[in-house]
CSV table of C-alpha atoms (C1' of nucleotides) in Angstrom, one decimal:
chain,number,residue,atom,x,y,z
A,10,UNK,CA,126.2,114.6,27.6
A,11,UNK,CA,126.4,117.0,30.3
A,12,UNK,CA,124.0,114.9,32.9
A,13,UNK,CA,120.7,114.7,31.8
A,14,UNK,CA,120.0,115.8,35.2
A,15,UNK,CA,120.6,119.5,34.3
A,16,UNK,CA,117.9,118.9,32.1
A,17,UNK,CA,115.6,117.8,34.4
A,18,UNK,CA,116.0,120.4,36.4
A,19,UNK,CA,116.0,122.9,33.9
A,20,UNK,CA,112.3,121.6,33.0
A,21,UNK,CA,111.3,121.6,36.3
A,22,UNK,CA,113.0,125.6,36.8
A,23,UNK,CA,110.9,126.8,33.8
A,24,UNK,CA,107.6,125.7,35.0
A,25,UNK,CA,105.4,126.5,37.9
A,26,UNK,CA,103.5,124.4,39.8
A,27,UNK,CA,104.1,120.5,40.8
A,28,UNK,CA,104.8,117.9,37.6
A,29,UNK,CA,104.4,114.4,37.5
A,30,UNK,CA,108.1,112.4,36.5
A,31,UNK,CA,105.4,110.9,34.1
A,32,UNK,CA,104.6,114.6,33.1
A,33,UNK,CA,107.9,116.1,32.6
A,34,UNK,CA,109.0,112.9,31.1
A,35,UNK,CA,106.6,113.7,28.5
A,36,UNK,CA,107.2,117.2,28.0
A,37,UNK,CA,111.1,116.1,27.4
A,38,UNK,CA,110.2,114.0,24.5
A,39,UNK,CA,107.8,116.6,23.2
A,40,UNK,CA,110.4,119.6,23.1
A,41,UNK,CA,112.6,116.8,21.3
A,42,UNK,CA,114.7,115.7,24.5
A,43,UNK,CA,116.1,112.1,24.0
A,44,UNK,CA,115.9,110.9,27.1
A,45,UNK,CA,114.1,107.7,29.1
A,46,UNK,CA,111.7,107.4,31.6
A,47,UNK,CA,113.9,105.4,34.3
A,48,UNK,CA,116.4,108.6,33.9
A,49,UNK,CA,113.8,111.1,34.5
A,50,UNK,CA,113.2,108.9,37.7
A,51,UNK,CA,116.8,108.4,38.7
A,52,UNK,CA,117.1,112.7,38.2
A,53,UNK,CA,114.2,113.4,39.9
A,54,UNK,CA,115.3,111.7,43.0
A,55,UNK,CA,119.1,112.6,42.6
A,56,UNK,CA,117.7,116.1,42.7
A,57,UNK,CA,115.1,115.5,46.0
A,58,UNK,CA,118.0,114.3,48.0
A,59,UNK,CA,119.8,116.9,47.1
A,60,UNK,CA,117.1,119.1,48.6
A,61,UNK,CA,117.1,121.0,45.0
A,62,UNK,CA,113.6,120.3,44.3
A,63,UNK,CA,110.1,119.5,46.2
A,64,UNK,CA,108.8,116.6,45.9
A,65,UNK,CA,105.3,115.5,47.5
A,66,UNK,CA,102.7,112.4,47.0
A,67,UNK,CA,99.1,113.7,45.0
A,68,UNK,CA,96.2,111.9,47.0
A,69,UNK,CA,96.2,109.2,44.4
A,70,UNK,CA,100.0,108.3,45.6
A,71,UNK,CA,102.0,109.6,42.5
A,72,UNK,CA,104.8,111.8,43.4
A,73,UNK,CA,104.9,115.3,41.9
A,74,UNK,CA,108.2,117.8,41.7
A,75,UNK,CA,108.8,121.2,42.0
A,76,UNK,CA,111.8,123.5,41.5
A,77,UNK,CA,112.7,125.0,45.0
A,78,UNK,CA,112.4,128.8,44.8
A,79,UNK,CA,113.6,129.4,48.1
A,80,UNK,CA,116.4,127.3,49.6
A,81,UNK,CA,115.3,127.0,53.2
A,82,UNK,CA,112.7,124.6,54.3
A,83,UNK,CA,109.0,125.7,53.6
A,84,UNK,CA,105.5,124.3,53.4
A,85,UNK,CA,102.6,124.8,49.9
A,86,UNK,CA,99.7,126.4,49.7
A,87,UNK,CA,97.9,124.2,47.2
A,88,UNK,CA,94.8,125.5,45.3
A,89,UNK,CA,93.0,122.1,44.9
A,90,UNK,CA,91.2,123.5,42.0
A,91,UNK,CA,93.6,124.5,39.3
A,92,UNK,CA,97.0,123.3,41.4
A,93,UNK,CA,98.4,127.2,41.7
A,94,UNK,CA,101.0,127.0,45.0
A,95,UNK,CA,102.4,129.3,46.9
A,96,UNK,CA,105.5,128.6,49.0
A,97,UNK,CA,105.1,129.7,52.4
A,98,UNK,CA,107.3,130.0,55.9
A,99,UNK,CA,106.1,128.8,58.6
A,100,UNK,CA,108.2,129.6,61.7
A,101,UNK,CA,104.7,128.7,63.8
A,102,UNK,CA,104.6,125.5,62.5
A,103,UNK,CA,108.4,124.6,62.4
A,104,UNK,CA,108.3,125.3,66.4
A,105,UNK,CA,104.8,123.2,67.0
A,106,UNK,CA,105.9,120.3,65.0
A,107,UNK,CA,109.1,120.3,67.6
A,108,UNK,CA,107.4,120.5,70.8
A,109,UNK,CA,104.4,118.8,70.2
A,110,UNK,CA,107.5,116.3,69.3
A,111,UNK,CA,109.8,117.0,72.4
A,112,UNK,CA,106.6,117.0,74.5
A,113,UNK,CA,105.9,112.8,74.1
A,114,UNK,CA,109.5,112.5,74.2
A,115,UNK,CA,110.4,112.3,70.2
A,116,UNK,CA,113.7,113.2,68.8
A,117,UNK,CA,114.7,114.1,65.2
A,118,UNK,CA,111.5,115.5,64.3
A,119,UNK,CA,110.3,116.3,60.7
A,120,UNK,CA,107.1,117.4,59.7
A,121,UNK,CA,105.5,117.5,56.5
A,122,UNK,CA,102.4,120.1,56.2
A,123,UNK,CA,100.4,120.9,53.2
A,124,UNK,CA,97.7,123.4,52.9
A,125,UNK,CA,94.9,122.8,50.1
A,126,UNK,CA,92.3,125.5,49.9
A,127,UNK,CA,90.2,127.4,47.0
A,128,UNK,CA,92.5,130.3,45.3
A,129,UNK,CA,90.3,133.1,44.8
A,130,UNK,CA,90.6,132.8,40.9
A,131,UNK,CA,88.7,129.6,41.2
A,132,UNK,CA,86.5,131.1,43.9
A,133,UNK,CA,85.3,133.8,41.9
A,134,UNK,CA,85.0,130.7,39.2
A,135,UNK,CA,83.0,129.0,41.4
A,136,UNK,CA,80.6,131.5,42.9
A,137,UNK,CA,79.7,132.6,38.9
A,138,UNK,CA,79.7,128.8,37.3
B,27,UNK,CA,77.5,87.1,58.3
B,28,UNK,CA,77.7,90.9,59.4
B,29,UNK,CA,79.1,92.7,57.0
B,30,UNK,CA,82.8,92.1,57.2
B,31,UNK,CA,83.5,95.8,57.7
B,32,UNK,CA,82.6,95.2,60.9
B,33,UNK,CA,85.2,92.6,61.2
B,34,UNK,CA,87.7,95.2,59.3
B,35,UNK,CA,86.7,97.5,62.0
B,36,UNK,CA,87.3,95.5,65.0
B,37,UNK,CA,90.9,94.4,63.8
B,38,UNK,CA,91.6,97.9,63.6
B,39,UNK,CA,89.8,98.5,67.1
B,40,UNK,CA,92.1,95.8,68.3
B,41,UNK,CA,95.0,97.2,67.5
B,42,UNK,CA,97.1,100.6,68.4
B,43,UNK,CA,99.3,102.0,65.2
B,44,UNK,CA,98.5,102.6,61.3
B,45,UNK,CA,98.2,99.4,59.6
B,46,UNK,CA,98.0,98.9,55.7
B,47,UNK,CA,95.5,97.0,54.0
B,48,UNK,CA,97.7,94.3,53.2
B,49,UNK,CA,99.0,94.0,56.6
B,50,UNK,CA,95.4,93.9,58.0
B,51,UNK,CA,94.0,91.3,55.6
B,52,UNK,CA,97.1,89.0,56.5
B,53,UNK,CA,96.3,89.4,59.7
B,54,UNK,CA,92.6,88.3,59.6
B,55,UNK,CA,93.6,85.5,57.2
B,56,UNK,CA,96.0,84.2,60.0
B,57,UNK,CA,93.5,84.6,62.8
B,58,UNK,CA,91.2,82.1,60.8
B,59,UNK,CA,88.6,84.6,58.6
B,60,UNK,CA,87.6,84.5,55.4
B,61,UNK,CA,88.0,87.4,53.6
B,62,UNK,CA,89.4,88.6,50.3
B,63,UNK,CA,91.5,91.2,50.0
B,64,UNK,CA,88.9,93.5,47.5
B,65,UNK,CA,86.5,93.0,50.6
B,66,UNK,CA,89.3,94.4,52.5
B,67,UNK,CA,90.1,97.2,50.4
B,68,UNK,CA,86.0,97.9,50.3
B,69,UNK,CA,85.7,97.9,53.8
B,70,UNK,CA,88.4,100.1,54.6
B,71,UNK,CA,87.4,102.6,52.0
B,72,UNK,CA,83.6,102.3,53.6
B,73,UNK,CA,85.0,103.0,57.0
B,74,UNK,CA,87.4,106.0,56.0
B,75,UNK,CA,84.1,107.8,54.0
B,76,UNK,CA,81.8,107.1,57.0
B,77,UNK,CA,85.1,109.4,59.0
B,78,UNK,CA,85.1,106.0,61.4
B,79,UNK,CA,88.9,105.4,60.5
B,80,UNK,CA,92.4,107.8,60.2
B,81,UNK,CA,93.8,106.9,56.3
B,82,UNK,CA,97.1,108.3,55.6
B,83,UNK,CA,99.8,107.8,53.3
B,84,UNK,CA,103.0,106.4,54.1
B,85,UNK,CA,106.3,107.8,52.2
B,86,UNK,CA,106.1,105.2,50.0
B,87,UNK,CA,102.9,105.3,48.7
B,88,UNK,CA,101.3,103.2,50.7
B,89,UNK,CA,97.9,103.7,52.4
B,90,UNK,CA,97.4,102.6,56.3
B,91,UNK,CA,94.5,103.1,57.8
B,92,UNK,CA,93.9,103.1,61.8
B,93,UNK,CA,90.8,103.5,64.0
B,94,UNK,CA,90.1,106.5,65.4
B,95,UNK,CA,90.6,107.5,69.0
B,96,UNK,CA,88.9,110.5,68.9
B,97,UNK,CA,85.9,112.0,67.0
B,98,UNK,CA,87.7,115.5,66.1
B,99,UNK,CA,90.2,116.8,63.6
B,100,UNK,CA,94.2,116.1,65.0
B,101,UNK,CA,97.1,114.9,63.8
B,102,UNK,CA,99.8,112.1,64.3
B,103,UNK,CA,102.8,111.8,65.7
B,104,UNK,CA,104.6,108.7,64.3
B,105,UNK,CA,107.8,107.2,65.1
B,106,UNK,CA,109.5,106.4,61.9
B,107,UNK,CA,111.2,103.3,63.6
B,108,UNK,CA,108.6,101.4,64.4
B,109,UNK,CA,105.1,102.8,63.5
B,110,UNK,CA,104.2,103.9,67.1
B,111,UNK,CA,101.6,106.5,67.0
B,112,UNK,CA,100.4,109.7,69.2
B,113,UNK,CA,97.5,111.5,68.0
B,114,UNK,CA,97.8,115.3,68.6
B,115,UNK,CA,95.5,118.3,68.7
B,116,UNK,CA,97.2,121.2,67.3
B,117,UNK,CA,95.1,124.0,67.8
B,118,UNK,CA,98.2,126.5,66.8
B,119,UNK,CA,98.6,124.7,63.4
B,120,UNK,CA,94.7,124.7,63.1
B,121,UNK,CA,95.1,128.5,62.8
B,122,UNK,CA,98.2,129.1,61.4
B,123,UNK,CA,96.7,126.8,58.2
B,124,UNK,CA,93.8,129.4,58.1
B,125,UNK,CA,95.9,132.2,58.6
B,126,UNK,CA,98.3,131.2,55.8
B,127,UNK,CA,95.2,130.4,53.5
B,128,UNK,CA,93.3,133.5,54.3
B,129,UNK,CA,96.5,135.6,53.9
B,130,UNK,CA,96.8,134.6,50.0
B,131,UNK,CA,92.8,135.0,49.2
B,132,UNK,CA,92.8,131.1,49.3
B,133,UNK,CA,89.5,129.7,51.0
B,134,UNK,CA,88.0,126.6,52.2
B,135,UNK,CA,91.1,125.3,54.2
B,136,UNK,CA,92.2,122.2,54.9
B,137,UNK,CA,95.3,121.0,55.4
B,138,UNK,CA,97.4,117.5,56.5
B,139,UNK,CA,100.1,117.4,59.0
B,140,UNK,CA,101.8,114.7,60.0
B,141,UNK,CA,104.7,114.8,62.3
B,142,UNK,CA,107.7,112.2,62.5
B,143,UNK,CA,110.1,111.1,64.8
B,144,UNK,CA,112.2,109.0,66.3
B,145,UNK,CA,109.8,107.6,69.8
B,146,UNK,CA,112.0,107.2,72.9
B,147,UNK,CA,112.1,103.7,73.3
B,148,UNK,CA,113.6,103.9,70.0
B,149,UNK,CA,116.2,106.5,70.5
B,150,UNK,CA,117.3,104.2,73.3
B,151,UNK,CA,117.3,101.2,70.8
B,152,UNK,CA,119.7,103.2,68.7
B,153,UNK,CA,122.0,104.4,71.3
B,154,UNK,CA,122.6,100.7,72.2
B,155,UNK,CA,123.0,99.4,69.2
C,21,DA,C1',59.6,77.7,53.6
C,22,DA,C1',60.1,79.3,48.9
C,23,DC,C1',61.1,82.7,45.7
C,24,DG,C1',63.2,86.4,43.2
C,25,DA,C1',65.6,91.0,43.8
C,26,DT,C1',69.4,93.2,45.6
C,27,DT,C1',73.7,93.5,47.8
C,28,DT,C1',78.1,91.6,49.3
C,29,DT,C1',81.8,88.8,48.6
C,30,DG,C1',86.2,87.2,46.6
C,31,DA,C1',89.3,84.9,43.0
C,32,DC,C1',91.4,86.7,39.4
C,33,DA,C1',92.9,90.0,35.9
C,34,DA,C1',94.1,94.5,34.9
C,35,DT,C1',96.1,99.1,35.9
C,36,DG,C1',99.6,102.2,36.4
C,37,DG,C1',103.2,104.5,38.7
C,38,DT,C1',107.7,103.3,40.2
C,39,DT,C1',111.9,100.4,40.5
C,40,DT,C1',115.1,96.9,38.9
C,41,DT,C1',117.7,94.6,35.6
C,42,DC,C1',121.2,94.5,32.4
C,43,DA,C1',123.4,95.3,28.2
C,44,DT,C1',124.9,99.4,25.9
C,45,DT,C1',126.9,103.9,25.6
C,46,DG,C1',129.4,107.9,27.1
C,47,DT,C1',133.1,110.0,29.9
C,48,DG,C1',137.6,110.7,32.1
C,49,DC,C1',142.1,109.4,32.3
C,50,DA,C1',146.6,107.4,31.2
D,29,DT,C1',143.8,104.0,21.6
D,30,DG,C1',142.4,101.3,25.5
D,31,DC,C1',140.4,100.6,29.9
D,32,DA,C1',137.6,101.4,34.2
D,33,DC,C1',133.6,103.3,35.7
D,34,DA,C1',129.4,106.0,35.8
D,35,DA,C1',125.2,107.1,33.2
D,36,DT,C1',121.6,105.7,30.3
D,37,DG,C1',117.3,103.5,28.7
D,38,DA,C1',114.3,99.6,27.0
D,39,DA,C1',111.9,96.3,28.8
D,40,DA,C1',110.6,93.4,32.6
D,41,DA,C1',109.5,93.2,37.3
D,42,DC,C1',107.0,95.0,41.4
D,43,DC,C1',103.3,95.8,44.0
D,44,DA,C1',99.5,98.3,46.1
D,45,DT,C1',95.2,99.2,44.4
D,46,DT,C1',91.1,98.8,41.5
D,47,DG,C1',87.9,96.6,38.2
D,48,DT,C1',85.3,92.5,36.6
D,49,DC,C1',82.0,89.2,37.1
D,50,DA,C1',79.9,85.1,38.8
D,51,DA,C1',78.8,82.8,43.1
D,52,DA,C1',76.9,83.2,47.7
D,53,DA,C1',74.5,85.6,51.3
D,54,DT,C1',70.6,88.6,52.7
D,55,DC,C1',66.2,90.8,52.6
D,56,DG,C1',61.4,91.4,51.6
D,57,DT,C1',57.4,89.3,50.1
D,58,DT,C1',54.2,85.7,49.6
DNA sequence: AACGATTTTGACAATGGTTTTCATTGTGCA
DNA sequence: TGCACAATGAAAACCATTGTCAAAATCGTT
């Protein structure tokens, strides 16, 4: 029982995009996995504080994960039409967040930044349907 | 009896940080009003489609709403310690988020930033004790 | 003022993702 | 084999939020 956790992540490294615990929970059982839902959980967060995978809140407040392509610290490009991301570097960003920070005086300054837009797939979807 | 949003509205007014819902209808129930919390939840929901209030989701989940200082797009600066808020304009982040969006084809940006860190008064607080 | 139509309200139940509980099971070690 | 400890998972608990629906308030009209 090598930690389920290698499991989880494993799901999470063979898909794409962001997945709901609740999703990849399901997809476990479906490819036969026996495994509960409070494990998914307790891997999922092992593995965010770990800084292994992404983890950010859906409008609707449920908390989606995604396998970390690149190690270092990075932002998403989220197509708010079919949910394709795109990991992106944002040196621009990383230095704003810190002075606008620095500026009022703020120490130990995070940021979190997402960017939503229409991917052209779904804009050519769009302009034809 | 004026629509309690306006009553939502002016307890928001009335006040400087984020505040959930739960936290405002507490506060309205101890300064003598009648409300329920659905009315609560409807009037904050009115107010945040009519662009009169900030909504944003706390790491947890939770929403908190706040009234809004100014009329045009910016982001927060929060203190993690204790809630404290700074609204910022960011014109740099306004176009890096196009830029990054227009870069991969994606169109129709938006984009959410919110900035934490630790305010000074807080720092201090920690330093002491 | 009286009336009905429409909207707003709020107590309560339901929802649903997430977390906790706790007994069971697996693992490492002597 | 036996024991200590971490991992697991089923079910219950949590809790912010939303839905339901009947009562109350408001408006427009007479």
């Amino acid at each position: 029982m090598t930690s389920r956790r290698e499991a989880v992540r494993e799901i999470l490294a063979g898909g794409e995009g962001f997945r709901s615990a609740q999703d990849i929970y399901a997809q476990m059982r479906a490819n036969g996995a026996k495994i509960g839902l409070t494990t998914v959980y307790r891997a999922l967060q092992a593995l965010a504080d770990a800084g292994q995978i992404d983890v950010l809140r859906t409008d609707d407040g449920e908390s989606v994960y995604r396998a970390c392509a690149t190690g270092g610290h990075h932002h998403h490009l989220v197509c708010r039409r079919c949910g394709r991301t795109v990991e992106v570097a944002g040196p621009a960003v990383e230095r704003w967040a810190d002075a606008v920070g620095a500026e009022h005086g703020f120490t130990a300054i995070t940021h979190t930044v997402e960017v939503f837009g229409t991917c052209p797939s779904c804009a050519a979807l769009t302009a034809a349907g």
